[in-house]
Steps between C-alpha positions, in 0.01 A plus 500: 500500500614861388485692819541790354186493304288318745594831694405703251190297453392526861542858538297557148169247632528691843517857301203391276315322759426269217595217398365575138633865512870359544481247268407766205767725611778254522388327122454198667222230574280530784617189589865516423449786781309265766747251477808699538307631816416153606871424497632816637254423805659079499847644502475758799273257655249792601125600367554884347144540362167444627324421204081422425316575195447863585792606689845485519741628819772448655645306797733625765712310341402644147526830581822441663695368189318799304655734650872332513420359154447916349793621683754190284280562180602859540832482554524210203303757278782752630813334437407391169396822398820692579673256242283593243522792569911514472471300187316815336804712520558876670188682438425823580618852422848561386601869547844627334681837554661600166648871358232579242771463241563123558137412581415687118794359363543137653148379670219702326573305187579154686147531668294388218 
């Protein structure tokens, strides 16, 4: 099992409050998203949802790995994103001080 994406998976059912909701925002099968949590909730050994055909909550336990499972997914999302961001390149504004005679003569024309 991914953990990674059962994580992800978790926090998205418990953001939707839906089952359904998650499934359609993830791409994936309703049921492809029940049995990841089915084996999320094997592997800790704990119940995280209440669930009945109307309603879905959490447990203490639930709730509990919510909230330690949005601070990791944060910092994951985090880390990854400041190496994509460095493979970009230096962005931003690049001010130069030039005598107006080399900026006519040497970057004016190099600027195109």
């Amino acid at each position: 099992m991914d953990h990674l994406q059962a994580m992800r998976v978790f926090t998205r059912v418990v953001d939707a409050n839906s089952f359904t909701l998650a499934a359609d925002s993830l791409g994936m099968p309703r049921a492809t998203v029940s049995t990841i949590i089915r084996k999320l909730e094997k592997h800790l050994g704990a119940r995280l949802l209440n669930r009945s055909t109307r309603r879905l909550s959490l447990t203490p336990d639930g709730a509990s790995y919510y909230e330690r499972c949005t601070g990791i997914l944060a910092d994951v999302d985090d880390a990854e994103s400041s190496f994509r961001d460095r493979a970009r390149g230096p962005r931003g504004r690049l001010r130069i001080d030039a005598p107006p005679y080399l900026a006519r003569l040497v970057l004016m024309p190099r600027l195109c």
